[in-house]
mmCIF file of C-alpha atoms in Angstrom:
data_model
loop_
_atom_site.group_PDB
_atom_site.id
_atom_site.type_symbol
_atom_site.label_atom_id
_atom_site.label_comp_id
_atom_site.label_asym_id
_atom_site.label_seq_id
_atom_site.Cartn_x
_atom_site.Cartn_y
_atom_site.Cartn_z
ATOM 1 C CA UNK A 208 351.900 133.621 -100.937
ATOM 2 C CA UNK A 209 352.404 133.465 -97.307
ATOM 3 C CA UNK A 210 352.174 129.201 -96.157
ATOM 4 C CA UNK A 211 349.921 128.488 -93.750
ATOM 5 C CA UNK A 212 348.423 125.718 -92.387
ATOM 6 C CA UNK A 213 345.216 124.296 -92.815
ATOM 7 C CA UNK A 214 342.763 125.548 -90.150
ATOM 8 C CA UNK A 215 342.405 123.860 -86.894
ATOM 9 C CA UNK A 216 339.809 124.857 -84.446
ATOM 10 C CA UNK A 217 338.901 127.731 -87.063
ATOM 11 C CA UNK A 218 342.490 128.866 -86.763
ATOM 12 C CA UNK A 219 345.805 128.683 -89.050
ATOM 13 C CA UNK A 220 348.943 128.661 -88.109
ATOM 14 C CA UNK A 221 351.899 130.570 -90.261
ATOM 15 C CA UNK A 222 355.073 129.115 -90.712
ATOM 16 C CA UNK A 223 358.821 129.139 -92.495
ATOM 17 C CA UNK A 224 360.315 126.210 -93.262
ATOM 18 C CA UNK A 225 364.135 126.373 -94.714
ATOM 19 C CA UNK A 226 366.849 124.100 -95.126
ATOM 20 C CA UNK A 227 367.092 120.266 -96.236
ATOM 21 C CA UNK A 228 367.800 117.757 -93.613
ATOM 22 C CA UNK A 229 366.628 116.096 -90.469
ATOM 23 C CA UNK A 230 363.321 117.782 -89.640
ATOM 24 C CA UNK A 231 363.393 120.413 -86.605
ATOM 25 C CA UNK A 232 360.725 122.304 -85.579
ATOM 26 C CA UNK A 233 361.139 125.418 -83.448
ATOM 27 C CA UNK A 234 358.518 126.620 -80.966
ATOM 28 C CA UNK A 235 358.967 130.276 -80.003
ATOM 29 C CA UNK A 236 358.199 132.218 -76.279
ATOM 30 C CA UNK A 237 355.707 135.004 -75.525
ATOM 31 C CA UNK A 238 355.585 137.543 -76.193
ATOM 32 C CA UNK A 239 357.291 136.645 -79.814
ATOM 33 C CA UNK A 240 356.984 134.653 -82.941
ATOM 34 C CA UNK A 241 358.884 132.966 -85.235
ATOM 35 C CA UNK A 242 361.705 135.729 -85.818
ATOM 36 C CA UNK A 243 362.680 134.705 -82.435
ATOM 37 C CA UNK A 244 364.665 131.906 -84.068
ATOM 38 C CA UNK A 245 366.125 134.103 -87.459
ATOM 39 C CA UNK A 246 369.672 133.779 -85.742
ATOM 40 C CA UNK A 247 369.637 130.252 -85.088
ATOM 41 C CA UNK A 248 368.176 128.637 -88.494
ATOM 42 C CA UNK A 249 371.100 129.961 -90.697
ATOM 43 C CA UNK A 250 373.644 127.924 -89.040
ATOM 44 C CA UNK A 251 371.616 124.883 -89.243
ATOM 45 C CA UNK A 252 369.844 124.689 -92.715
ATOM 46 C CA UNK A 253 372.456 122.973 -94.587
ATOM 47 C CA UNK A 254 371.359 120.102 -92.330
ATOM 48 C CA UNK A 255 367.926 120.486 -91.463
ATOM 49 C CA UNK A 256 364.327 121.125 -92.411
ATOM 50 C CA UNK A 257 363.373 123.497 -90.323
ATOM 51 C CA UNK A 258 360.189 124.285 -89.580
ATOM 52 C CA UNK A 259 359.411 127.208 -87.348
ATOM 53 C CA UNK A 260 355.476 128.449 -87.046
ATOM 54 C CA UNK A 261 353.986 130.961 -85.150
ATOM 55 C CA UNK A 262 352.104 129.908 -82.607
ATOM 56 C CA UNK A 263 347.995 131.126 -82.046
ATOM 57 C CA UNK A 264 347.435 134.288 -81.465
ATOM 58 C CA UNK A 265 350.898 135.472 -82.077
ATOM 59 C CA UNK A 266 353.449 136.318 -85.352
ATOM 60 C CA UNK A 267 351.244 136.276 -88.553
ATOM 61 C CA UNK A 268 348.945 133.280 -87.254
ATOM 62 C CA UNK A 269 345.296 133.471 -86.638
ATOM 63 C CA UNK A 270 344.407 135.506 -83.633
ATOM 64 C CA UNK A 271 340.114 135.742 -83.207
ATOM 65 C CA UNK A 272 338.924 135.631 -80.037
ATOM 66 C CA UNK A 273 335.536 134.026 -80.975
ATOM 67 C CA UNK A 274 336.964 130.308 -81.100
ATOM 68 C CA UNK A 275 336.723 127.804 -79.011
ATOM 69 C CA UNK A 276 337.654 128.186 -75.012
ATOM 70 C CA UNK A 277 341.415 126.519 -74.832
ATOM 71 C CA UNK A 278 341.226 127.536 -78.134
ATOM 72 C CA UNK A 279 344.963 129.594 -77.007
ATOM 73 C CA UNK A 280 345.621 127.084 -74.101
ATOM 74 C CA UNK A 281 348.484 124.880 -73.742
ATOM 75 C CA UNK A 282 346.558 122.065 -75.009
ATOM 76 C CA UNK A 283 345.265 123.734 -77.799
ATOM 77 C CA UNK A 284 348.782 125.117 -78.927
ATOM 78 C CA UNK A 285 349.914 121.644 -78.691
ATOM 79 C CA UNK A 286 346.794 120.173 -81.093
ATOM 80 C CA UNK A 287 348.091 123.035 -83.587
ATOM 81 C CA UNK A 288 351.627 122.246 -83.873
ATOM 82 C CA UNK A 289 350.733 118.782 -84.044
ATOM 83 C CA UNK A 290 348.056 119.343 -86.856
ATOM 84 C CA UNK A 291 351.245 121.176 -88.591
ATOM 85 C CA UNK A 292 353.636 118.233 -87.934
ATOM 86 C CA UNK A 293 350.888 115.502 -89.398
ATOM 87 C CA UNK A 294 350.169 117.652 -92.325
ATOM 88 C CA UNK A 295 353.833 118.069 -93.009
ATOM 89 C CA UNK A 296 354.268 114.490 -92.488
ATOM 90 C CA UNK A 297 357.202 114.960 -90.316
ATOM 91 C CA UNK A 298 358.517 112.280 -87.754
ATOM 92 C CA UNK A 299 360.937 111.869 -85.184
ATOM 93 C CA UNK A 300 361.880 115.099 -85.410
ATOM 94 C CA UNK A 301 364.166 117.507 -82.882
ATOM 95 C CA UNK A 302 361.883 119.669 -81.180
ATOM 96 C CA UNK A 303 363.282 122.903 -80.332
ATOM 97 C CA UNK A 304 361.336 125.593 -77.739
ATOM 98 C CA UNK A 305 361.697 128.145 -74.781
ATOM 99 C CA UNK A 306 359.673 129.147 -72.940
ATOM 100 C CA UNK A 307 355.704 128.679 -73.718
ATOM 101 C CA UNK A 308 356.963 127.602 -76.669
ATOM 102 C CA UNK A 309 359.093 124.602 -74.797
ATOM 103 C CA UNK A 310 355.633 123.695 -72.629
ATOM 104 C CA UNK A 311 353.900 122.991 -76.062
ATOM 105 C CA UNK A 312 357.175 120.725 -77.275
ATOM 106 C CA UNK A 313 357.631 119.029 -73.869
ATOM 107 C CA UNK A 314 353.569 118.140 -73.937
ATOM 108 C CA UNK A 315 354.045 117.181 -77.721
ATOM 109 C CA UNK A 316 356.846 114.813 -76.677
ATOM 110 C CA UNK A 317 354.486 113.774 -73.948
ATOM 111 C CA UNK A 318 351.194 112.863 -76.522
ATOM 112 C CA UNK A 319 352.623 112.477 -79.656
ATOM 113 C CA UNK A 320 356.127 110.454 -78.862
ATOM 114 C CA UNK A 321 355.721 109.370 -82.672
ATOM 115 C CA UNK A 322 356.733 112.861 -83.776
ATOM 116 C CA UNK A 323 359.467 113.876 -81.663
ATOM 117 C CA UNK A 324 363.117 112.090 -81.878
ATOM 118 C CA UNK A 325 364.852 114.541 -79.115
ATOM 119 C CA UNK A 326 364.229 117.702 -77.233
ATOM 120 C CA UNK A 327 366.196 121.005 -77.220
ATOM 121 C CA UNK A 328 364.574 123.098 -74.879
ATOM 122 C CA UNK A 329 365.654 125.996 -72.556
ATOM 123 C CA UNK A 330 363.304 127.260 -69.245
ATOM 124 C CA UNK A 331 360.473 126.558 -68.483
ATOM 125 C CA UNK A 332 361.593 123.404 -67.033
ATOM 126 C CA UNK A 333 360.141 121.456 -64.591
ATOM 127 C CA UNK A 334 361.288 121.520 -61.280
ATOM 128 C CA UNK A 335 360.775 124.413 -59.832
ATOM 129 C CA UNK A 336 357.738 123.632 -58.060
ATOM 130 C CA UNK A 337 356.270 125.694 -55.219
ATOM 131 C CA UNK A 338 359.241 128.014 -55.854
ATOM 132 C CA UNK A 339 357.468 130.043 -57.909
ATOM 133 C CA UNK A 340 355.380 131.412 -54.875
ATOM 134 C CA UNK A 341 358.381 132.863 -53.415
ATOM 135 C CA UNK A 342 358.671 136.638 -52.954
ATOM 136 C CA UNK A 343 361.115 137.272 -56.019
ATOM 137 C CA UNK A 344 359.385 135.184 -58.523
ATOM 138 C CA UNK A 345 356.069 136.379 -57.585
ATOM 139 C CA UNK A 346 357.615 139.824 -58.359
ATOM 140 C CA UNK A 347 359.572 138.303 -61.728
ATOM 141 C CA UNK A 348 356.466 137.190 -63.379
ATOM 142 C CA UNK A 349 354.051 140.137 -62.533
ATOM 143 C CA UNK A 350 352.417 139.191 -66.173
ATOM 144 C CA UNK A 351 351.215 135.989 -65.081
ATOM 145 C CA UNK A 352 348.965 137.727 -62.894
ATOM 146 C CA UNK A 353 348.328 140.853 -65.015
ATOM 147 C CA UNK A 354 347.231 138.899 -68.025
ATOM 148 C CA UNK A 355 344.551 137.204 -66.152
ATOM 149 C CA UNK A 356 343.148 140.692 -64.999
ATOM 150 C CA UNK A 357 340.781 143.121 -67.480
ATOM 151 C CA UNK A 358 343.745 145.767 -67.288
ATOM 152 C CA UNK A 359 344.626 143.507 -70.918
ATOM 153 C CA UNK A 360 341.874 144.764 -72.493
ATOM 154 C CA UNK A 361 340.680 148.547 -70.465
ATOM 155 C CA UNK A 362 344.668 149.502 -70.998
ATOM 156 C CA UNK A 363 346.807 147.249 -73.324
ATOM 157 C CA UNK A 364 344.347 145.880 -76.471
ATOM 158 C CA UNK A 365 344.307 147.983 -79.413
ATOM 159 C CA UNK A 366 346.971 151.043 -78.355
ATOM 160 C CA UNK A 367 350.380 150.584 -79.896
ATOM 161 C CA UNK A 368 351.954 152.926 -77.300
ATOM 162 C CA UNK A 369 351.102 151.150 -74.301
ATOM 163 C CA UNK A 370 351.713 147.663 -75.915
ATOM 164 C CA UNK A 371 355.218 148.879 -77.258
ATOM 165 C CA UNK A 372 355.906 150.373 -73.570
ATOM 166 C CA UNK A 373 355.137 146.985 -71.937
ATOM 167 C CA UNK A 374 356.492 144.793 -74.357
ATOM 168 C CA UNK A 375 359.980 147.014 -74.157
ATOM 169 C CA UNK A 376 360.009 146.851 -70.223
ATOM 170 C CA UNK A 377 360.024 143.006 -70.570
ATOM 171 C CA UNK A 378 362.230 142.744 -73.443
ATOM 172 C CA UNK A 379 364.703 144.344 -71.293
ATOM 173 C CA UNK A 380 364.464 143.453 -67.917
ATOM 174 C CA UNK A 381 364.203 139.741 -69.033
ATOM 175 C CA UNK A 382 367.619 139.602 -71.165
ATOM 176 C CA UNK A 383 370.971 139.457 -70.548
ATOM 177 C CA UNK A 384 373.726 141.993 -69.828
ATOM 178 C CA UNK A 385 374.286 143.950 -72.559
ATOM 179 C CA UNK A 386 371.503 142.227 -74.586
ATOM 180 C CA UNK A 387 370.092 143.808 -77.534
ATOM 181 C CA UNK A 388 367.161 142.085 -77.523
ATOM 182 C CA UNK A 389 364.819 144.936 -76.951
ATOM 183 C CA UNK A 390 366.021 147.091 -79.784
ATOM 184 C CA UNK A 391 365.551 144.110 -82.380
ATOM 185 C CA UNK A 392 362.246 142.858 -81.176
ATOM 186 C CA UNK A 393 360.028 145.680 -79.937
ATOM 187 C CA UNK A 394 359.118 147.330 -83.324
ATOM 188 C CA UNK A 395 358.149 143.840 -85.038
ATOM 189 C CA UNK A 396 356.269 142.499 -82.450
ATOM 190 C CA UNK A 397 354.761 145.655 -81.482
ATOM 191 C CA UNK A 398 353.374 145.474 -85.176
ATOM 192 C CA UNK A 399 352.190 142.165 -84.754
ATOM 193 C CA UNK A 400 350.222 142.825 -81.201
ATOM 194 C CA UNK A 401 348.814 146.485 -82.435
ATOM 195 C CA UNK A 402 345.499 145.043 -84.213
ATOM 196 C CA UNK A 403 342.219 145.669 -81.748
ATOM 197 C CA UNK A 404 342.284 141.666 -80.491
ATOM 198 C CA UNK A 405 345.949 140.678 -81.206
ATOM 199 C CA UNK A 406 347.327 142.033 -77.974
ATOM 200 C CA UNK A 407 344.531 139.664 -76.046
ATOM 201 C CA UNK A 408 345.017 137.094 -78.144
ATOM 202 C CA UNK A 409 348.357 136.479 -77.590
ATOM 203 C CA UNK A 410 348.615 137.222 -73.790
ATOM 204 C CA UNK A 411 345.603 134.701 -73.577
ATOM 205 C CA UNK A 412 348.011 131.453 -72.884
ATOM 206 C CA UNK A 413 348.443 132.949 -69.109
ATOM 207 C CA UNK A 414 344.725 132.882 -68.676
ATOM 208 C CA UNK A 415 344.552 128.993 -68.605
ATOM 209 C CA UNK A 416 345.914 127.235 -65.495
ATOM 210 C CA UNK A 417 347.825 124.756 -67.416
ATOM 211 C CA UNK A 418 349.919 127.293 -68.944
ATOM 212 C CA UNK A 419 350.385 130.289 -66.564
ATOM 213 C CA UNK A 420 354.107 129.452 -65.217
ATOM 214 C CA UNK A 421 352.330 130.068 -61.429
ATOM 215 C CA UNK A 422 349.508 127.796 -61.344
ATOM 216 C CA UNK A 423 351.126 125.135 -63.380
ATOM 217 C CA UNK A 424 354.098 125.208 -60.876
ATOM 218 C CA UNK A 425 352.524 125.757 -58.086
ATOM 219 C CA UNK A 426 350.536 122.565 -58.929
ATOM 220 C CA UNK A 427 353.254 120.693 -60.195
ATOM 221 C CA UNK A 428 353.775 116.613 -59.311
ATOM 222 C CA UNK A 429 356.984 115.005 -59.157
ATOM 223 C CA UNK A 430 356.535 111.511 -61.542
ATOM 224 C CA UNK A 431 356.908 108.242 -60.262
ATOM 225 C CA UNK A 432 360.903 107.151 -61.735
ATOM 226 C CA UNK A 433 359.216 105.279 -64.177
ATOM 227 C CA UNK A 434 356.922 107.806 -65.492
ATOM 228 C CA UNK A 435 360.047 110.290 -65.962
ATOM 229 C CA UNK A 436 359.741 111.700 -69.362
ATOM 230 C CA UNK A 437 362.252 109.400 -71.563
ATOM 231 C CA UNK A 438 362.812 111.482 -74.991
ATOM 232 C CA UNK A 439 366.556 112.174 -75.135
ATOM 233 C CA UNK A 440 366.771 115.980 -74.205
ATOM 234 C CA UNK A 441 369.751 118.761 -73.993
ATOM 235 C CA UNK A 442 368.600 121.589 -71.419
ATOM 236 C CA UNK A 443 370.217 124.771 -72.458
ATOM 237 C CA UNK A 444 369.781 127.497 -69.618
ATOM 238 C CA UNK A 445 370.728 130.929 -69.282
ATOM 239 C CA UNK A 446 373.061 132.475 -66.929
ATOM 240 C CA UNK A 447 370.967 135.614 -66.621
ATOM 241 C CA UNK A 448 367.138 134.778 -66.755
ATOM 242 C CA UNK A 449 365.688 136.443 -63.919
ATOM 243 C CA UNK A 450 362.247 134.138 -64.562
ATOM 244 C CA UNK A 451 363.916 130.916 -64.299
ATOM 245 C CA UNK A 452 367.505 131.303 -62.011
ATOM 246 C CA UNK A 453 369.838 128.171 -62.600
ATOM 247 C CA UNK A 454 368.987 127.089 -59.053
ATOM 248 C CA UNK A 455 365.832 125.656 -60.445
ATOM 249 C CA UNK A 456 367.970 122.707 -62.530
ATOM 250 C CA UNK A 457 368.418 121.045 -59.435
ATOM 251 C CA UNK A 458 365.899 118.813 -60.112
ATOM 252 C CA UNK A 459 365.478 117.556 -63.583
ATOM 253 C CA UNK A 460 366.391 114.056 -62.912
ATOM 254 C CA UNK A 461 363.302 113.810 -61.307
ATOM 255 C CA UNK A 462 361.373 114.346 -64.339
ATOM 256 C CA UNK A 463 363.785 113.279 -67.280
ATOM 257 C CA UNK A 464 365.761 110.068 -67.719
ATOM 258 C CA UNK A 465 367.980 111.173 -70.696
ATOM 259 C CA UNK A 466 369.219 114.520 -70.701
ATOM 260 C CA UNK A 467 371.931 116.932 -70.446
ATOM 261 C CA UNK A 468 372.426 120.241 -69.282
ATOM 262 C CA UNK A 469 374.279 122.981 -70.402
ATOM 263 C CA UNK A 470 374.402 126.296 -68.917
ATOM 264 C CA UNK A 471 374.487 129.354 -71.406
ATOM 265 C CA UNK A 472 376.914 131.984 -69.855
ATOM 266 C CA UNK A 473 376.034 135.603 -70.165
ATOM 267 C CA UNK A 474 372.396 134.965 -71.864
ATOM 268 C CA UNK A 475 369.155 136.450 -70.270
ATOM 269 C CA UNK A 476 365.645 134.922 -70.751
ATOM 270 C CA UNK A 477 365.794 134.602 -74.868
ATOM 271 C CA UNK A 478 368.372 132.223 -75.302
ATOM 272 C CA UNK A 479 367.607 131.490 -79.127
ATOM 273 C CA UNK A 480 368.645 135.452 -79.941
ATOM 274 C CA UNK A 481 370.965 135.472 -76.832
ATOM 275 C CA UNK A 482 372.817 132.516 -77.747
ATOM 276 C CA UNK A 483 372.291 131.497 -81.101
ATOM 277 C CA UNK A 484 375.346 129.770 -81.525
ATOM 278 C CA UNK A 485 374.917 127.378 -78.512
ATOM 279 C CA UNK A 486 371.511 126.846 -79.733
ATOM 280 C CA UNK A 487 372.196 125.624 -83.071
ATOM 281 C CA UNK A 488 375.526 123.710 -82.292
ATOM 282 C CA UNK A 489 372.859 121.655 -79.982
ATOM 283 C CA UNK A 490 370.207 121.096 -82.591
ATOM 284 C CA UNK A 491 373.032 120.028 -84.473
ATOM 285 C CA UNK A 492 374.235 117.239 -82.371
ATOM 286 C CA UNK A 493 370.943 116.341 -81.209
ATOM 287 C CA UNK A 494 370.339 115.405 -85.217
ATOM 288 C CA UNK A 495 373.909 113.571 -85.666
ATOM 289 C CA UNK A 496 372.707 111.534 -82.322
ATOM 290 C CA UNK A 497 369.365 111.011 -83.766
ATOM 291 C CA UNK A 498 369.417 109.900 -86.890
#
């Protein structure tokens, strides 16, 4: 019997939980799920519980479009994981995401400081600001704008072939040299997109202003010092992600008051397959400082 959480919003999420331990949960990206993080839990279970669901709309989680509105928005991704986290009963745990998935832990950390003891994250970070407008990220995240457009459902929803030919193009031109990222993601998640719905579903986080990477950044306000987000955080970012380039670190002390950053050399855009190692020996010291 596959676990699942009770329904929120008419919607369950599916997750794995391994390991005994300090509790980490791990938030994957789009356009994956859970498997995202299948290098990284093995080398921390023996001291963790770690939870990693799939997020709505995505992986083996509930993906209906007749729900409510933000049903797939950030904040709605947020009241899922947290509905997860209070069901599980699990506090002050390490919080572990990239990118959507690290919007919906940094927002968590944000709303619910009672369930989060320390941040891993890698990009999105803030920072980056009106950057994002520039010619070569405009051009980096083309989906931001496609997913917003009807192309999703007229050319995308419902036909494997075109959903495995997009999803491949961005496995690949997002990762690292040498990656082989594409060739152990695109069958699995073009399974999990193929259903009529699923495809839509899961691109519908980049319909909602708070979440598409170019709205949300192109509206983005620096914090006061003293509203600088204070949960102790390690920053792990790649060398070779062409949507977030390591220029846009430059300002995290603007927005975080505890942190550290670490720079992940030869990694591309999915750090937790890229760079499994770095990612759990992080968790892991995030949990020996945390306890």
């Amino acid at each position: 019997m596959m676990p699942f959480a009770s329904a929120i919003d008419g919607y369950r999420l599916y997750y794995e939980r391994r390991g005994e331990g300090y509790p980490v949960v791990a938030v994957h990206g789009s356009p994956g799920d859970g498997s995202e993080y299948a290098k990284v839990v093995p080398e921390i279970a023996h001291a963790a519980d770690v939870i990693v669901p799939d997020l709505r709309g995505f992986g083996r989680s509930d993906k209906h479009l007749d729900g409510p509105p933000d049903a797939f928005s950030r904040d709605g991704q947020v009241r899922a994981v947290t509905a997860l986290m209070d069901e599980l009963r699990i506090r002050k745990a390490v919080l572990v995401g990239y990118d959507i998935g690290g919007f919906v832990v940094q927002t968590i950390a944000a709303k619910r400081p009672d369930l989060v003891g320390a941040l891993v994250l890698s990009p999105p970070l803030p920072g980056a600001g009106r950057r994002i407008l520039t010619p070569d990220a405009v051009q980096a995240f083309f989906h931001a704008t496609l997913f917003r457009t009807s192309l999703v459902e007229e050319v995308f929803d419902g036909r494997p072939e075109a959903i495995r030919a997009l999803l491949g193009y961005c496995l690949e031109t997002w990762s690292g040299p040498g990656s082989t990222v594409r060739e152990e993601l695109v069958d699995h998640l073009t399974e999990m997109h193929a259903a009529r719905g699923a495809f839509t579903a899961g691109i519908s986080w980049f319909r909602h202003d708070d979440g598409n990477p170019i709205t949300a950044y192109a509206r983005e306000v620096t914090p006061a010092p003293e509203g600088r987000a204070t949960t102790p955080t390690t920053v792990l970012w790649p060398e070779h992600d062409p949507l977030f380039p390591t220029a846009w670190s430059d300002r995290l002390d603007e927005f975080f008051t505890d942190f550290e950053l670490r720079f992940l050399p030869g990694a591309g855009h999915f750090a937790p397959l890229e760079a499994a190692r770095d990612f759990a020996e992080a968790i892991l010291r995030r949990i020996d400082a945390t306890r």
